PDB file of C-alpha atoms in Angstrom:
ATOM      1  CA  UNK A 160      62.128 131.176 153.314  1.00 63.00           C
ATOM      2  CA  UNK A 161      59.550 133.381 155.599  1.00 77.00           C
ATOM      3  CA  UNK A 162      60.340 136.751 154.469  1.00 91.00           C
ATOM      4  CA  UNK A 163      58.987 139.198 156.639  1.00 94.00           C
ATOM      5  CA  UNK A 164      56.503 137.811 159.596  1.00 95.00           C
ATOM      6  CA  UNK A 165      54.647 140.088 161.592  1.00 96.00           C
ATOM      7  CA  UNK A 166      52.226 139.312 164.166  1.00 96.00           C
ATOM      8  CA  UNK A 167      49.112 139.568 165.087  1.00 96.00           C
ATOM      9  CA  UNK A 168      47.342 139.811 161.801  1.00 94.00           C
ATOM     10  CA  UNK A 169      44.531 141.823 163.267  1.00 95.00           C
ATOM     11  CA  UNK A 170      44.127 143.172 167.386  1.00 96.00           C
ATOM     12  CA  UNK A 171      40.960 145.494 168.625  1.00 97.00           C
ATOM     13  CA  UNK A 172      42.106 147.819 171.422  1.00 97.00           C
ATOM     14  CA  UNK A 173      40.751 149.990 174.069  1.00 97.00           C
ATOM     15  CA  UNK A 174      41.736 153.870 173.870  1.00 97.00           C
ATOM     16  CA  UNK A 175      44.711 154.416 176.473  1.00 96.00           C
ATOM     17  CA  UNK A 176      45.997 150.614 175.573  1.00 97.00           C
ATOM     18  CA  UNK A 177      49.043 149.829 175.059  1.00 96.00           C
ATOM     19  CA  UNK A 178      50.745 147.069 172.674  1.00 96.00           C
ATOM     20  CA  UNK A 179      53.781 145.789 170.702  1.00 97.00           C
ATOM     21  CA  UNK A 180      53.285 144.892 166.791  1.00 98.00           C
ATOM     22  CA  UNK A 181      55.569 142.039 166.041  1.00 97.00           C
ATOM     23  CA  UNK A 182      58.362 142.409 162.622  1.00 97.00           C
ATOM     24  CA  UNK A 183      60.458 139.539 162.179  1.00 97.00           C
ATOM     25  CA  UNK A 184      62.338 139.231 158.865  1.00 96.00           C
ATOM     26  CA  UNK A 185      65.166 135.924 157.770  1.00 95.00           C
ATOM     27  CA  UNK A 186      66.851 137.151 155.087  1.00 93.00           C
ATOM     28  CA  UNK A 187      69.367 139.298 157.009  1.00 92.00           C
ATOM     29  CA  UNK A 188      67.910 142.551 155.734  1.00 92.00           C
ATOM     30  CA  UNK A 189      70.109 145.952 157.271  1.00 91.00           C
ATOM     31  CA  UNK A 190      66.775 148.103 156.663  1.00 92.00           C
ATOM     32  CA  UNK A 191      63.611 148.255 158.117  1.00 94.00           C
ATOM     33  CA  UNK A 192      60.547 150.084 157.911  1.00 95.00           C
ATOM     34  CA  UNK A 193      57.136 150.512 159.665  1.00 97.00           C
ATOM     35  CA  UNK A 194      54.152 152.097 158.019  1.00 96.00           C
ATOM     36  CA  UNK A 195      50.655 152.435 158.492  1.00 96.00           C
ATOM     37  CA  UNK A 196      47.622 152.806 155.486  1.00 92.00           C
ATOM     38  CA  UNK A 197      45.006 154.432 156.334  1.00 89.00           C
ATOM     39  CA  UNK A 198      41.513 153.832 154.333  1.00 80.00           C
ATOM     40  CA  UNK A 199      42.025 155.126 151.051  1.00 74.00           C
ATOM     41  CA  UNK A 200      45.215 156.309 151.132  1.00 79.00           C
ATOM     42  CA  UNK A 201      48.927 155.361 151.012  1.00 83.00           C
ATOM     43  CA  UNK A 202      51.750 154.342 153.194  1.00 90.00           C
ATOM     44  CA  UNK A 203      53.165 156.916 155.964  1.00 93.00           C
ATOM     45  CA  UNK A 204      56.374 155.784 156.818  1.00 94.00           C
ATOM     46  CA  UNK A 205      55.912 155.764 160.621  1.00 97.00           C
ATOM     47  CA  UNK A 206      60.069 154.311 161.604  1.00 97.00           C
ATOM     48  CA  UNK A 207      63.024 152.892 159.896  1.00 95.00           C
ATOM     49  CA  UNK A 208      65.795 151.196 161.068  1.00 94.00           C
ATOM     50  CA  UNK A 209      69.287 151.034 158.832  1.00 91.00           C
ATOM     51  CA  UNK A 210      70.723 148.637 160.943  1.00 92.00           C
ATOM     52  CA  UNK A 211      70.775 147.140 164.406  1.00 94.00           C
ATOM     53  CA  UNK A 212      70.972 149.606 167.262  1.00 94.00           C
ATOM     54  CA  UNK A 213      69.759 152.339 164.903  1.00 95.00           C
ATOM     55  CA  UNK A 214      66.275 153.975 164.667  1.00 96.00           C
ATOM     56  CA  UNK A 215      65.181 157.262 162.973  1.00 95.00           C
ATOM     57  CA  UNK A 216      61.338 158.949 162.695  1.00 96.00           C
ATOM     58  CA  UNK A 217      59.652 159.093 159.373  1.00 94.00           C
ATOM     59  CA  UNK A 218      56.801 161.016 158.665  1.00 91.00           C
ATOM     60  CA  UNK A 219      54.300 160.149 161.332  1.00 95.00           C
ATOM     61  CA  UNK A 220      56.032 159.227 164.579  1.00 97.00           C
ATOM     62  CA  UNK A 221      53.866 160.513 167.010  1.00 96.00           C
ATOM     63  CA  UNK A 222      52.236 158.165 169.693  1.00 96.00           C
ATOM     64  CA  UNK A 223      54.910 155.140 168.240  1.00 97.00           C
ATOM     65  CA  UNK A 224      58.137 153.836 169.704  1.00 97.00           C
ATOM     66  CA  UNK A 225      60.741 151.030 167.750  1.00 97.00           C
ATOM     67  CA  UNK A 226      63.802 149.584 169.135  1.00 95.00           C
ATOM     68  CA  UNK A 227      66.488 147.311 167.252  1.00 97.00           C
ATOM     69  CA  UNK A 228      68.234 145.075 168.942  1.00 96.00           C
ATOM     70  CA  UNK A 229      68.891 142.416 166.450  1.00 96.00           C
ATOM     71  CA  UNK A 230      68.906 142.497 162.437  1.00 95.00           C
ATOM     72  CA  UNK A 231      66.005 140.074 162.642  1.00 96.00           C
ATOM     73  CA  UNK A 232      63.208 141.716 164.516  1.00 97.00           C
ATOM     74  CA  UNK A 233      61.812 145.577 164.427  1.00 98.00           C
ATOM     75  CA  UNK A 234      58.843 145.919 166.712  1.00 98.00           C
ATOM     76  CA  UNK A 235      56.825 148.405 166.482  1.00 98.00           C
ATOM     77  CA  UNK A 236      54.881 149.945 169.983  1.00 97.00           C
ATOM     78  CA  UNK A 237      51.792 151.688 170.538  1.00 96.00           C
ATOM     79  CA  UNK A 238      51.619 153.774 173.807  1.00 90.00           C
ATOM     80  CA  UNK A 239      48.299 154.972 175.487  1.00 94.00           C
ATOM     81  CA  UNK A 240      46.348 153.548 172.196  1.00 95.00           C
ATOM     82  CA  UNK A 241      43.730 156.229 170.559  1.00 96.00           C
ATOM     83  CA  UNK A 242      41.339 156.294 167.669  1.00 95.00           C
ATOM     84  CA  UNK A 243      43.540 158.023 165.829  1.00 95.00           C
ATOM     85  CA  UNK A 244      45.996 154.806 165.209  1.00 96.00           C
ATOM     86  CA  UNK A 245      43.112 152.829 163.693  1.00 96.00           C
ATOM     87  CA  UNK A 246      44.776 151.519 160.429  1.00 96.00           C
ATOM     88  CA  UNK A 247      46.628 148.714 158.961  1.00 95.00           C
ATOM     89  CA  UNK A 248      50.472 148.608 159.716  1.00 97.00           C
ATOM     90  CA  UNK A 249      53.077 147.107 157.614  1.00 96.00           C
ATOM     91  CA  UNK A 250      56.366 146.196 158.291  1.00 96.00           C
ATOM     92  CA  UNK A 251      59.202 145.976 155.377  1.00 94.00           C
ATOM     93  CA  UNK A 252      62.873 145.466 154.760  1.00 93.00           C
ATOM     94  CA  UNK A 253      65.020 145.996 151.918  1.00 89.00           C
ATOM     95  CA  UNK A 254      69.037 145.114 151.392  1.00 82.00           C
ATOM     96  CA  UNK A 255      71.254 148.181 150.515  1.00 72.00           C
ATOM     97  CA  UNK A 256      71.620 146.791 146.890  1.00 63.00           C
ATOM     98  CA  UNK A 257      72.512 150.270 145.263  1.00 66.00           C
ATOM     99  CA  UNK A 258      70.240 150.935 142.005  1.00 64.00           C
ATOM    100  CA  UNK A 259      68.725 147.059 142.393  1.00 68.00           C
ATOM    101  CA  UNK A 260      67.310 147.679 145.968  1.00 75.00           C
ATOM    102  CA  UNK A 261      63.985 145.864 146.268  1.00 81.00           C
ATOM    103  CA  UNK A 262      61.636 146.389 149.535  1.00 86.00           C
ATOM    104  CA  UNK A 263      59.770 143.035 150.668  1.00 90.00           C
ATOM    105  CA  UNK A 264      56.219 143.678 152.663  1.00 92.00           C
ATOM    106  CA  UNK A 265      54.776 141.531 155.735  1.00 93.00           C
ATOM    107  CA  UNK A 266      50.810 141.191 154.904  1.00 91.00           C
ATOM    108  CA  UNK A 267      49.995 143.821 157.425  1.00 93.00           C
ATOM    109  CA  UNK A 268      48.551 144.027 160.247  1.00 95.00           C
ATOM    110  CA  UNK A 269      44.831 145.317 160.881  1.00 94.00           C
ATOM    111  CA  UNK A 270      44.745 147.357 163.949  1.00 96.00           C
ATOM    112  CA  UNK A 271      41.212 148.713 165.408  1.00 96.00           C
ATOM    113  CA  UNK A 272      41.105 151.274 168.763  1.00 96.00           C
ATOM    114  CA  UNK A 273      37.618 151.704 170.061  1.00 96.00           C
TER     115      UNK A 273
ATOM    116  CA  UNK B  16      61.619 166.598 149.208  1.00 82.00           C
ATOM    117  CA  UNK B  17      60.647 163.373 146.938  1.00 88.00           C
ATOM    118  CA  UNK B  18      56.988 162.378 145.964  1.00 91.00           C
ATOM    119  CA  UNK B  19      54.684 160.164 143.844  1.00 94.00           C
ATOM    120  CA  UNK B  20      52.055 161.221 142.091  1.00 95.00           C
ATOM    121  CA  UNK B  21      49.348 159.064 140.579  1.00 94.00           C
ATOM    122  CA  UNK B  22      45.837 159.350 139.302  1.00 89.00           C
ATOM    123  CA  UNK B  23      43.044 158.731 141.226  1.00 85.00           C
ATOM    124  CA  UNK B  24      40.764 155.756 141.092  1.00 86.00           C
ATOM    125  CA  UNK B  25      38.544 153.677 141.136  1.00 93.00           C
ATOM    126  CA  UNK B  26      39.383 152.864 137.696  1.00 96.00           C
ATOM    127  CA  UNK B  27      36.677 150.270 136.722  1.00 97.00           C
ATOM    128  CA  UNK B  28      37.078 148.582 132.978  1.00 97.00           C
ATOM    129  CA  UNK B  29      35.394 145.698 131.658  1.00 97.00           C
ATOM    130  CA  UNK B  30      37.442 142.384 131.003  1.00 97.00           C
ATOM    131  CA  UNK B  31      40.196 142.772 127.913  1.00 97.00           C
ATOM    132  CA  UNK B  32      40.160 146.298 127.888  1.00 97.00           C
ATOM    133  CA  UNK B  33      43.678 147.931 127.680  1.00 98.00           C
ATOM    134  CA  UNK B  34      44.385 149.616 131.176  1.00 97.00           C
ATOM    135  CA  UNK B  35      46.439 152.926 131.749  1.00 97.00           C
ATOM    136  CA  UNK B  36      47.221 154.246 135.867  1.00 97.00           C
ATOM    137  CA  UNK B  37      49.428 157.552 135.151  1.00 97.00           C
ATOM    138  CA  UNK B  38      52.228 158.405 137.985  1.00 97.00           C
ATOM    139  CA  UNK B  39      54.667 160.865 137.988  1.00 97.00           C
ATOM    140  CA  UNK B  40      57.042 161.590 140.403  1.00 96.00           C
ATOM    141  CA  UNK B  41      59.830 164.285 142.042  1.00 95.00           C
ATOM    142  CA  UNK B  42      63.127 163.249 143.286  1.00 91.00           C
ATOM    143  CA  UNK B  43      66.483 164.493 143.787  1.00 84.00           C
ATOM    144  CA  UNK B  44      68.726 162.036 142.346  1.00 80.00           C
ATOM    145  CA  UNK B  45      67.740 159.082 140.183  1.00 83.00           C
ATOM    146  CA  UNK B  46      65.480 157.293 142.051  1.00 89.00           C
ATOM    147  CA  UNK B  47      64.869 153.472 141.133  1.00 90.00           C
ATOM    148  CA  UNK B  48      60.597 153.053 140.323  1.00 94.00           C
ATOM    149  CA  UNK B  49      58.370 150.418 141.185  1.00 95.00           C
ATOM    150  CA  UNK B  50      54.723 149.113 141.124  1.00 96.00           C
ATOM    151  CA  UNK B  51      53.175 147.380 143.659  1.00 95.00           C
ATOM    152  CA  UNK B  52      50.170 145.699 143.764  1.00 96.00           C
ATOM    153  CA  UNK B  53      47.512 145.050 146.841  1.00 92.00           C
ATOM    154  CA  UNK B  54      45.258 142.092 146.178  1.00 92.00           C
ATOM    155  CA  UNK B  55      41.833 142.546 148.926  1.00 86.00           C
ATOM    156  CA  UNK B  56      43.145 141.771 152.208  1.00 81.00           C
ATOM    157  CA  UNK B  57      46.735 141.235 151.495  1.00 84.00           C
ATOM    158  CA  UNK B  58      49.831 143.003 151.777  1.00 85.00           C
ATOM    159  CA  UNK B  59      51.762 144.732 149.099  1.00 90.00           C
ATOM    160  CA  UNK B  60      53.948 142.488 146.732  1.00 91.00           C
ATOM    161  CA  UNK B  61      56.385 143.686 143.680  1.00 92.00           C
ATOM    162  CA  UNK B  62      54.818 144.050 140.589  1.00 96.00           C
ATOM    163  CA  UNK B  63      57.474 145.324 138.633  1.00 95.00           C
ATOM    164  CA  UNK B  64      60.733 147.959 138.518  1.00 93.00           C
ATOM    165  CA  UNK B  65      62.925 149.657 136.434  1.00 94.00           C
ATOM    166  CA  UNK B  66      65.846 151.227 138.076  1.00 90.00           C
ATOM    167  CA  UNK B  67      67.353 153.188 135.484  1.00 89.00           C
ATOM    168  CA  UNK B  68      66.251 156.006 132.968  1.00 92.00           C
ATOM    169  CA  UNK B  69      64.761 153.841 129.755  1.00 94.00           C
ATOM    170  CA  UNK B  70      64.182 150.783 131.541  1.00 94.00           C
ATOM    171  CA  UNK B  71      61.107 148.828 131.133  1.00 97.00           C
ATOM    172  CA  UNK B  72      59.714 147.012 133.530  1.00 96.00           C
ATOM    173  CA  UNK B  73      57.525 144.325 132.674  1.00 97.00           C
ATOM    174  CA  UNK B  74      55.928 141.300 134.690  1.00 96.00           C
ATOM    175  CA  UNK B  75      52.478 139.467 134.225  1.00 95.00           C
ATOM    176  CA  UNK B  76      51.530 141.178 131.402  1.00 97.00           C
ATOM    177  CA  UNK B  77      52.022 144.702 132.535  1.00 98.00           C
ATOM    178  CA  UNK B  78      54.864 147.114 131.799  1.00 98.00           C
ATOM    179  CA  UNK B  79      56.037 150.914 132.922  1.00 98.00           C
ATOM    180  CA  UNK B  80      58.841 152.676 131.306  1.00 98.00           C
ATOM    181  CA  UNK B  81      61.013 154.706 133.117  1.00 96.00           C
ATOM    182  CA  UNK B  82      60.799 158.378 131.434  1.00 96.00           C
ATOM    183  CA  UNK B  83      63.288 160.710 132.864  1.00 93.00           C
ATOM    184  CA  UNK B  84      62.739 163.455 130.793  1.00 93.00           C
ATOM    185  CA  UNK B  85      58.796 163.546 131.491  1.00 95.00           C
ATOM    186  CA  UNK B  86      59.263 162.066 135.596  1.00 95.00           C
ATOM    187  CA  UNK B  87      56.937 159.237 134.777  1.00 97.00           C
ATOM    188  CA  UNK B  88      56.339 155.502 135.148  1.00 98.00           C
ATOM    189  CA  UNK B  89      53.140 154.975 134.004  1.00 98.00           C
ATOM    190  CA  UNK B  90      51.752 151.514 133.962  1.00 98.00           C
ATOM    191  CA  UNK B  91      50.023 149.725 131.382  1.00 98.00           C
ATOM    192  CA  UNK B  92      48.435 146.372 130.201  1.00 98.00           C
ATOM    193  CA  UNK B  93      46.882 145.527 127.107  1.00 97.00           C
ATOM    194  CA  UNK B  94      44.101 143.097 128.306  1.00 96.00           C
ATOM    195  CA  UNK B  95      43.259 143.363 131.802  1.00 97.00           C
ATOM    196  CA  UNK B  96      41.392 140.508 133.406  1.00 97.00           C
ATOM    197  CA  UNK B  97      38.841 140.047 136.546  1.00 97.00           C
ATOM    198  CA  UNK B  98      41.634 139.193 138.493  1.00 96.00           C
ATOM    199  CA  UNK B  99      43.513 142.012 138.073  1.00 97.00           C
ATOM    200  CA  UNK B 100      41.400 144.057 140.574  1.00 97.00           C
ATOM    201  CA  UNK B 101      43.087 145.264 143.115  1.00 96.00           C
ATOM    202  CA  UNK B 102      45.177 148.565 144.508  1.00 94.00           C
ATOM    203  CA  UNK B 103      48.230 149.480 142.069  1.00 96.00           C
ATOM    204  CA  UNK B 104      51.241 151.817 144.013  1.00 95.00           C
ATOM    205  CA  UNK B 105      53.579 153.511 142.452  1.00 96.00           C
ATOM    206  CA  UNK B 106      56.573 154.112 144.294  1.00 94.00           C
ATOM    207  CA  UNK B 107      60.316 155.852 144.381  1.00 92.00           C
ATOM    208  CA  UNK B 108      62.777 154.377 147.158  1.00 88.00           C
ATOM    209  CA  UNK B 109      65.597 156.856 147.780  1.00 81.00           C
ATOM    210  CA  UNK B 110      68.832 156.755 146.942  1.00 76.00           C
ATOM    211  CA  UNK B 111      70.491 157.943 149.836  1.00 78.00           C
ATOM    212  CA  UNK B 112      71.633 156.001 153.430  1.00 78.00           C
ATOM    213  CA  UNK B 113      68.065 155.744 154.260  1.00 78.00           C
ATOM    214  CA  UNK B 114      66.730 153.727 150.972  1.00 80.00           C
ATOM    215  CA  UNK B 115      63.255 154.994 151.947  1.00 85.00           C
ATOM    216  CA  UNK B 116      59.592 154.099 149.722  1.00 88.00           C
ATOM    217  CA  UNK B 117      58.113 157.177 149.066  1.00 91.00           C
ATOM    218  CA  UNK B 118      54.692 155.805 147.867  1.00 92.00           C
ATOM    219  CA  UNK B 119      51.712 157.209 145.889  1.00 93.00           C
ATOM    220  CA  UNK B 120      47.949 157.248 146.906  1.00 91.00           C
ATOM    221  CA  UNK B 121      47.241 154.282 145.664  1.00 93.00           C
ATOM    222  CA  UNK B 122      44.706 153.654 142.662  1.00 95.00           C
ATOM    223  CA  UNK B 123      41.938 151.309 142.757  1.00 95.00           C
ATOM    224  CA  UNK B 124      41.372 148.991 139.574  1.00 97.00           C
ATOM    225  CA  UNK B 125      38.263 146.989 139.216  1.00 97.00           C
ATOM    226  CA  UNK B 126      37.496 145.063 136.322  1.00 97.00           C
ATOM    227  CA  UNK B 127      34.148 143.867 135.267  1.00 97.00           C
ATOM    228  CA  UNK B 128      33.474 140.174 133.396  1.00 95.00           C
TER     229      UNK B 128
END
């Protein structure tokens, strides 16, 4: 049992770059979520999905785009790349399991625009 | 709208001492509480819940009790070890059609030998 994949583990990108973080989960999650930690600090909630075909902005949606075409994958794209977006990016999902709902984290990846 | 609260680190302890990271939190609702934990490098994995008002979540040696009446889920552990260094979150998820993680800052624990 994977649990939630993404891919690449780290990338190093020019300003005005563009590219598409990978978020794959298996265990037939409806939710998922994108959010980025920046140095020091906690997790913005960038996008979540509740469910294939659906997409909504969190907190910090600016300069992002998501699309869900499947249950399985939630990727995550970076437009005209700037310093800005330096940070680590994590990708989750979570079942709608009422009061027992449990979120379950990729290990992130480690983005750096020069 | 819903937030977490905690206290800010580093928290640095030497081995066996009992550890303490406060967090509070605001929510409409009754929200269910967790702790995660960041090891150097990794990604964030469960540490422990409680999704009710009196619960007690417990899991290698830590615990946080869910206290309605003072919005807090504090977490604790009697002996901490070297090994225990690492970020602790606290964290709400919301229970509404969204089932968003509102997290905390984050507190840095570091534990000396």
């Amino acid at each position: 049992n994977a649990g939630v994949t993404q891919t690449p583990k780290f990338r190093i990108l020019k300003i005005g770059q563009s590219m598409t973080l990978q978020c794959t989960q298996d265990m037939n999650h409806n939710y998922m979520y994108w959010y980025r930690q920046d140095p020091g600090m906690g997790l913005k909630l960038i996008y979540y999905s509740v469910g294939a075909g659906i997409t909504d902005k969190g907190e910090v949606p600016n300069g992002y785009n998501v699309s869900r075409s499947t249950t399985e994958d939630f990727p995550l794209r970076l437009e005209l790349a700037a310093p800005s977006q330096t940070s680590v990016y994590f990708c989750a999902s979570t079942y709608s399991g009422g009061s027992n709902t449990e979120a379950f984290f990729g290990q992130g990846t480690r983005l750096t625009v020069v | 709208g819903d937030s977490v609260t905690q206290m800010e680190g580093p928290v640095t302890l030497s081995e066996e001492a009992f550890l303490t990271i406060n967090c509070t939190y605001t929510a409409t609702g009754y929200p269910s509480l967790f702790w995660y934990v960041q090891y150097p490098g990794e990604g964030l994995q469960l540490l422990l819940k409680a999704t009710k008002a009196d619960d007690k979540g417990s899991n290698k040696g830590f615990e946080a009790t869910y206290r309605k009446e003072t919005t807090s889920f504090h977490l604790e552990k009697g002996s901490v070890q070297v090994s225990d260094s690492a970020v602790y979150f606290c964290a709400l998820i919301r229970m509404d059609s969204s089932y968003k993680l509102i997290f905390g800052s984050g507190t840095r624990l570091l534990v000396r030998p």
